[in-house]
C-alpha positions as YAML, in Angstrom:
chain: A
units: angstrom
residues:
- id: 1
  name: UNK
  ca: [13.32, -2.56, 21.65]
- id: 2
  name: UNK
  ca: [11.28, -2.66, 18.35]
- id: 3
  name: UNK
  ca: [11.03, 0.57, 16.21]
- id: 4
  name: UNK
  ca: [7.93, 1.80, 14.64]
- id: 5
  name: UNK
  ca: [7.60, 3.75, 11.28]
- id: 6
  name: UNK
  ca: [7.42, 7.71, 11.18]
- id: 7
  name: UNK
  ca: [4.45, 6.92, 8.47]
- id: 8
  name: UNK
  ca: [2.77, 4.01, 7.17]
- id: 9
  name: UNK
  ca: [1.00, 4.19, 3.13]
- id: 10
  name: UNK
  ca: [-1.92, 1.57, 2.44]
- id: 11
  name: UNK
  ca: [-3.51, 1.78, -0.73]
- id: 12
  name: UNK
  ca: [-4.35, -0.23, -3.98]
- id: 13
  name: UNK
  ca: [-2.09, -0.90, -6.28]
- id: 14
  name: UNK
  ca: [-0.95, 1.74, -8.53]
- id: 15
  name: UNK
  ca: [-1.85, 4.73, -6.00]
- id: 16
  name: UNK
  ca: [1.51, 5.46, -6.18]
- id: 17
  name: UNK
  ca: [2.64, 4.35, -2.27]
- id: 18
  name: UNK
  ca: [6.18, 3.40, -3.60]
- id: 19
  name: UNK
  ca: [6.56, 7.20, -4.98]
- id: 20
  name: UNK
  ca: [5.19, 8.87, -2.58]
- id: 21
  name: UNK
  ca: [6.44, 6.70, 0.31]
- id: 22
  name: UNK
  ca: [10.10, 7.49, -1.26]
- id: 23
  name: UNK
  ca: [9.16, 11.41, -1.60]
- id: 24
  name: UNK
  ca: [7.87, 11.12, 2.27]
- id: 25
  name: UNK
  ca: [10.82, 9.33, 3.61]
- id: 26
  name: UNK
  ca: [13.09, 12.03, 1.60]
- id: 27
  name: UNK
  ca: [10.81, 15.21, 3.37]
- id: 28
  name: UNK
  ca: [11.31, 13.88, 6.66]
- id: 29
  name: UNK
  ca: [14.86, 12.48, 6.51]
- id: 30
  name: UNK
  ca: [14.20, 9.17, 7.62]
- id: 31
  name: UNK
  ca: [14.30, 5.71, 5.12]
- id: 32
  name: UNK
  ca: [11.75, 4.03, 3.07]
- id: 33
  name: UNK
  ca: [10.54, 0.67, 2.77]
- id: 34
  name: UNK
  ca: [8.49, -1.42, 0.83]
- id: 35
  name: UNK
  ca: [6.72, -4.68, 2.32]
- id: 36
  name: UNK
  ca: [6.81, -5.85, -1.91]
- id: 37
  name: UNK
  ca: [9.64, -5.16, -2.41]
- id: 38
  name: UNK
  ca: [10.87, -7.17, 0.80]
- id: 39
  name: UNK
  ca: [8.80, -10.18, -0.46]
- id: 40
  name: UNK
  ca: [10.59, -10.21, -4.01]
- id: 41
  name: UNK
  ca: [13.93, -9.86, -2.69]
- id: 42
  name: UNK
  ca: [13.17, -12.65, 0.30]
- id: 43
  name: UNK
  ca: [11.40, -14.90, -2.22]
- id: 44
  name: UNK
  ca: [13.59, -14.45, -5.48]
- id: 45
  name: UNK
  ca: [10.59, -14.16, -7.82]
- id: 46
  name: UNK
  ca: [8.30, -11.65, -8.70]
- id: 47
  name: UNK
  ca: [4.83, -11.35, -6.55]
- id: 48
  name: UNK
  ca: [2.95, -12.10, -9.95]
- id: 49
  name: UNK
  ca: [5.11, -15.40, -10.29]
- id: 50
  name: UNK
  ca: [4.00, -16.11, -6.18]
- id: 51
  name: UNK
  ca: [0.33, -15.53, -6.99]
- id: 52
  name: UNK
  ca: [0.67, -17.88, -10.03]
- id: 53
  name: UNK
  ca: [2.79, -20.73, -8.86]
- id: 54
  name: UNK
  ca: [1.75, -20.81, -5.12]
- id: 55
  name: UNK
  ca: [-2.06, -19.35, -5.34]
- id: 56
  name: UNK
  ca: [-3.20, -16.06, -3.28]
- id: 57
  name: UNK
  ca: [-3.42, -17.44, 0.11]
- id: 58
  name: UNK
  ca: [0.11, -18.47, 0.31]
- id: 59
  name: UNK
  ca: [1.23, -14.96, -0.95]
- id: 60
  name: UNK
  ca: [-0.84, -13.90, 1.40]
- id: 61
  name: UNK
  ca: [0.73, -15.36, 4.32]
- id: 62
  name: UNK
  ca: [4.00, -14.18, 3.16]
- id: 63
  name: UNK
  ca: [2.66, -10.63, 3.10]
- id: 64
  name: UNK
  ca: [1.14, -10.84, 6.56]
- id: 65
  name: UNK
  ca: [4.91, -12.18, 8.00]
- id: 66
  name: UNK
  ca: [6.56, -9.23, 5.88]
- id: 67
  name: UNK
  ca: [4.78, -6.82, 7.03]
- id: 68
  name: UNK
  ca: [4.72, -8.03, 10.06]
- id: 69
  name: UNK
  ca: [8.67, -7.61, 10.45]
- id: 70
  name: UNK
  ca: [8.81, -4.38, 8.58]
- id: 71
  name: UNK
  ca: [6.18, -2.77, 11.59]
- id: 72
  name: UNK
  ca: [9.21, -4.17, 13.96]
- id: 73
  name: UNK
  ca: [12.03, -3.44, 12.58]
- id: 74
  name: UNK
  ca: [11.37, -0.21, 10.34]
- id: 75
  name: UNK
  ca: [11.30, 3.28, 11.55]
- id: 76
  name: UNK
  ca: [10.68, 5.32, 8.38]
- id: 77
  name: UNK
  ca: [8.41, 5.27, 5.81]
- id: 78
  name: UNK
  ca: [6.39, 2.32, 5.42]
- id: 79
  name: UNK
  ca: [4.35, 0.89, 1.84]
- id: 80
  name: UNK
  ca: [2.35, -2.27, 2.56]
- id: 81
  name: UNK
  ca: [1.27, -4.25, -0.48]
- id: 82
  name: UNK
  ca: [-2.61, -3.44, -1.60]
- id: 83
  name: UNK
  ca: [-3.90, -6.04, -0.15]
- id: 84
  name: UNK
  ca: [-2.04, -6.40, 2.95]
- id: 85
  name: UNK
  ca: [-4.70, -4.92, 4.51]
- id: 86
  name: UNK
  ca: [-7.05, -7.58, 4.03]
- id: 87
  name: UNK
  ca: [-5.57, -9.64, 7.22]
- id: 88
  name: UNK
  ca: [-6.83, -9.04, 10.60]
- id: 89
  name: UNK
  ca: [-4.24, -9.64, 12.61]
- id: 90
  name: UNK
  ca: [-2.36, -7.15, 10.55]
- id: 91
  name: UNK
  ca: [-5.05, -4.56, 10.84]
- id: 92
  name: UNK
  ca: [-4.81, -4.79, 14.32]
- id: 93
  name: UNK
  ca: [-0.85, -4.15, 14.07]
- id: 94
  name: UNK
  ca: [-1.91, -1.21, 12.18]
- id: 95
  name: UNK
  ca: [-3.67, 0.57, 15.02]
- id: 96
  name: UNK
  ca: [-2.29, 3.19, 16.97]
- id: 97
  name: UNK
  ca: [0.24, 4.08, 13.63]
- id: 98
  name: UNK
  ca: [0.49, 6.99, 11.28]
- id: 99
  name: UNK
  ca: [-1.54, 5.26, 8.35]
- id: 100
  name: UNK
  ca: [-1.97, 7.40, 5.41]
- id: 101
  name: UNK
  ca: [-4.57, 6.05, 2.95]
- id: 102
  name: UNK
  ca: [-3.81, 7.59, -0.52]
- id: 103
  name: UNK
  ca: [-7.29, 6.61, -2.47]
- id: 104
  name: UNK
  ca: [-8.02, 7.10, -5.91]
- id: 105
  name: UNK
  ca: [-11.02, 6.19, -8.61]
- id: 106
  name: UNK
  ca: [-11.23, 3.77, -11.47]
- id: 107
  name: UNK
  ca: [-10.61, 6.08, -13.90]
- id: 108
  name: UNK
  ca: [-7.29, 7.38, -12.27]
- id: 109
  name: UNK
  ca: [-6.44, 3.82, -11.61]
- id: 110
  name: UNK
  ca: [-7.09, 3.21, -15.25]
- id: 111
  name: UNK
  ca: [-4.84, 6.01, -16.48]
- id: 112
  name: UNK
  ca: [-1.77, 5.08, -13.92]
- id: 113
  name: UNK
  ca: [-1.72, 1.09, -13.93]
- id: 114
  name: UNK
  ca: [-3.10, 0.27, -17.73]
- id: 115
  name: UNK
  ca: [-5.01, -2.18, -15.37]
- id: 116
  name: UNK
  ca: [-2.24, -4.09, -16.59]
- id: 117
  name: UNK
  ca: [-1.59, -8.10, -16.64]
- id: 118
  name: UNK
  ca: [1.61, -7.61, -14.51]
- id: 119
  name: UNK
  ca: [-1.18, -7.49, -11.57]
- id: 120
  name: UNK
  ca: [-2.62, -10.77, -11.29]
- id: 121
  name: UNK
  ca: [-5.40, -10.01, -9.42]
- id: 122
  name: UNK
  ca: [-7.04, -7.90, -12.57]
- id: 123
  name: UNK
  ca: [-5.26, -9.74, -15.24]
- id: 124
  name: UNK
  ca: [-9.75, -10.98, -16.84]
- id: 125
  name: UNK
  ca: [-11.65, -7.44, -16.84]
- id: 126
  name: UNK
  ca: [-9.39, -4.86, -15.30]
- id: 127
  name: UNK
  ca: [-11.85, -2.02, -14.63]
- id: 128
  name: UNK
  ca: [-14.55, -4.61, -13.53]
- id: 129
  name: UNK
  ca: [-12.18, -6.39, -11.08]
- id: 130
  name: UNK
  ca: [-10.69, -3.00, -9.92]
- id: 131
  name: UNK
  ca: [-14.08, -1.68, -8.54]
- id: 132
  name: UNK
  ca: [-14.87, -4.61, -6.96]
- id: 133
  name: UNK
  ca: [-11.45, -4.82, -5.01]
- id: 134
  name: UNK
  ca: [-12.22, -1.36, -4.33]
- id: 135
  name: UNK
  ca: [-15.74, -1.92, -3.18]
- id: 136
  name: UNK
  ca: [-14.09, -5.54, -0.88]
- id: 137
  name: UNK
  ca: [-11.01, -2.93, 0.66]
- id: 138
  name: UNK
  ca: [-12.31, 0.82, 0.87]
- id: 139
  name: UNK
  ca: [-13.89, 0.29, 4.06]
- id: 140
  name: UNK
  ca: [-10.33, -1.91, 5.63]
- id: 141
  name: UNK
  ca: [-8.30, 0.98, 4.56]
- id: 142
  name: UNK
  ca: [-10.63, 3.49, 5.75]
- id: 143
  name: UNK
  ca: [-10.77, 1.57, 9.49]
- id: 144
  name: UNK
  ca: [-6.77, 1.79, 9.61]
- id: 145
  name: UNK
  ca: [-6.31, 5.21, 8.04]
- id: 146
  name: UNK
  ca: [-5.23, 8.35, 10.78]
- id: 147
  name: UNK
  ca: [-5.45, 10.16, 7.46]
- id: 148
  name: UNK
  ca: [-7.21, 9.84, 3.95]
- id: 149
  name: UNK
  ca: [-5.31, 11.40, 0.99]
- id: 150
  name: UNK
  ca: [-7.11, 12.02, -2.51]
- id: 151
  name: UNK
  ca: [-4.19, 11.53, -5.44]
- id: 152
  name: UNK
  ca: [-6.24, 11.89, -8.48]
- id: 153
  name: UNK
  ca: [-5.12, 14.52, -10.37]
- id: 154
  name: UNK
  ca: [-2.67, 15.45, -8.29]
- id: 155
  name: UNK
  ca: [1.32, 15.27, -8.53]
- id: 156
  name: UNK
  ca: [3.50, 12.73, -6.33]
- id: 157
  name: UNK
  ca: [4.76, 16.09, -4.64]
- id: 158
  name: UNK
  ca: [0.97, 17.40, -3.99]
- id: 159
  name: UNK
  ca: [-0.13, 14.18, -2.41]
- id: 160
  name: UNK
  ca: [3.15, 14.27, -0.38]
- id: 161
  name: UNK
  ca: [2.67, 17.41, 1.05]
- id: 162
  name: UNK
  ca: [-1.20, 16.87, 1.55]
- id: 163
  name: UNK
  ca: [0.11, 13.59, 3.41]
- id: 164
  name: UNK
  ca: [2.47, 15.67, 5.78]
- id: 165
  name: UNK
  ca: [-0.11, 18.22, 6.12]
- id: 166
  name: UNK
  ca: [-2.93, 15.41, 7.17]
- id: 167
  name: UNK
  ca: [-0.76, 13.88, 9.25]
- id: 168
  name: UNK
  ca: [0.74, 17.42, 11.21]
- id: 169
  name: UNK
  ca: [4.67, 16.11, 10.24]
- id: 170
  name: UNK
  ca: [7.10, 18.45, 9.23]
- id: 171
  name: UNK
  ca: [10.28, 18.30, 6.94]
- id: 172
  name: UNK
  ca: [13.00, 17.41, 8.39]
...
């Protein structure tokens, strides 16, 4: 029998999934997982080293198998890389789950990440390159999302609670 997890977090990078995911899985008394963290540890290298010595699509099949496995196998709290949401077939995996989308603007992602070169994906013009993810994902995390949490301005412990709250769960 495969397990499912109590909560799934999609989100770009820098929302602050791992943190809140951790926060979530400690409220409800169940574990955490991270579909990155999963990769590094199964591939030995950083993601930014995959993106750079392997190119994006390859990462991204690597993604779509982890998080793939952690859907199976996990039945906790869930963070899926930002862009794992870009596959189909893992969209469609996502369907009938407790998603929680934690969104966020430039300007918060600005202040959180430093749009920093550890994220290869906005290592030319960080803000630029963040909209436009933003503009190519909003709508894929929107169509997978049972619940859409705000976390600018707001503390790792407000968003968890507004998560639990959006999503009817209570502490364990």
């Amino acid at each position: 029998m495969s397990a499912a997890p109590v909560v799934v977090l999609v989100g770009p990078m820098g929302v602050g999934k791992s943190t809140v995911g951790q926060l979530l899985a400690e409220r409800l008394g169940v574990g955490y997982r991270d579909t990155d963290d999963d990769i590094v540890a199964e591939q030995g290298r950083t993601i930014a080293e995959i993106f750079v010595d392997e190119g994006e699509p390859v990462f991204r099949a690597i993604e779509k198998q982890a998080v793939q496995r952690a859907l199976t196998e996990h039945d906790g709290v869930l963070a899926l890389g930002g862009g794992s949401i870009l596959d189909e077939d893992t969209r469609a995996l996502l369907l009938g789950q407790r998603v929680v989308y934690l969104s966020m603007d430039v300007e918060e992602a600005v202040k959180r990440t430093g749009l920093n070169a550890a994220r290869p994906l906005l290592a030319v013009n960080p803000r630029k390159q963040w909209r436009e993810l933003m503009e190519a994902r909003r709508h894929l995390y929107e169509e997978v999302a049972t619940a859409v949490v705000a976390t600018d301005g707001r503390t790792p412990e407000e968003v968890t609670q507004a998560a639990l709250d959006a999503l009817e769960l209570k502490d364990a």
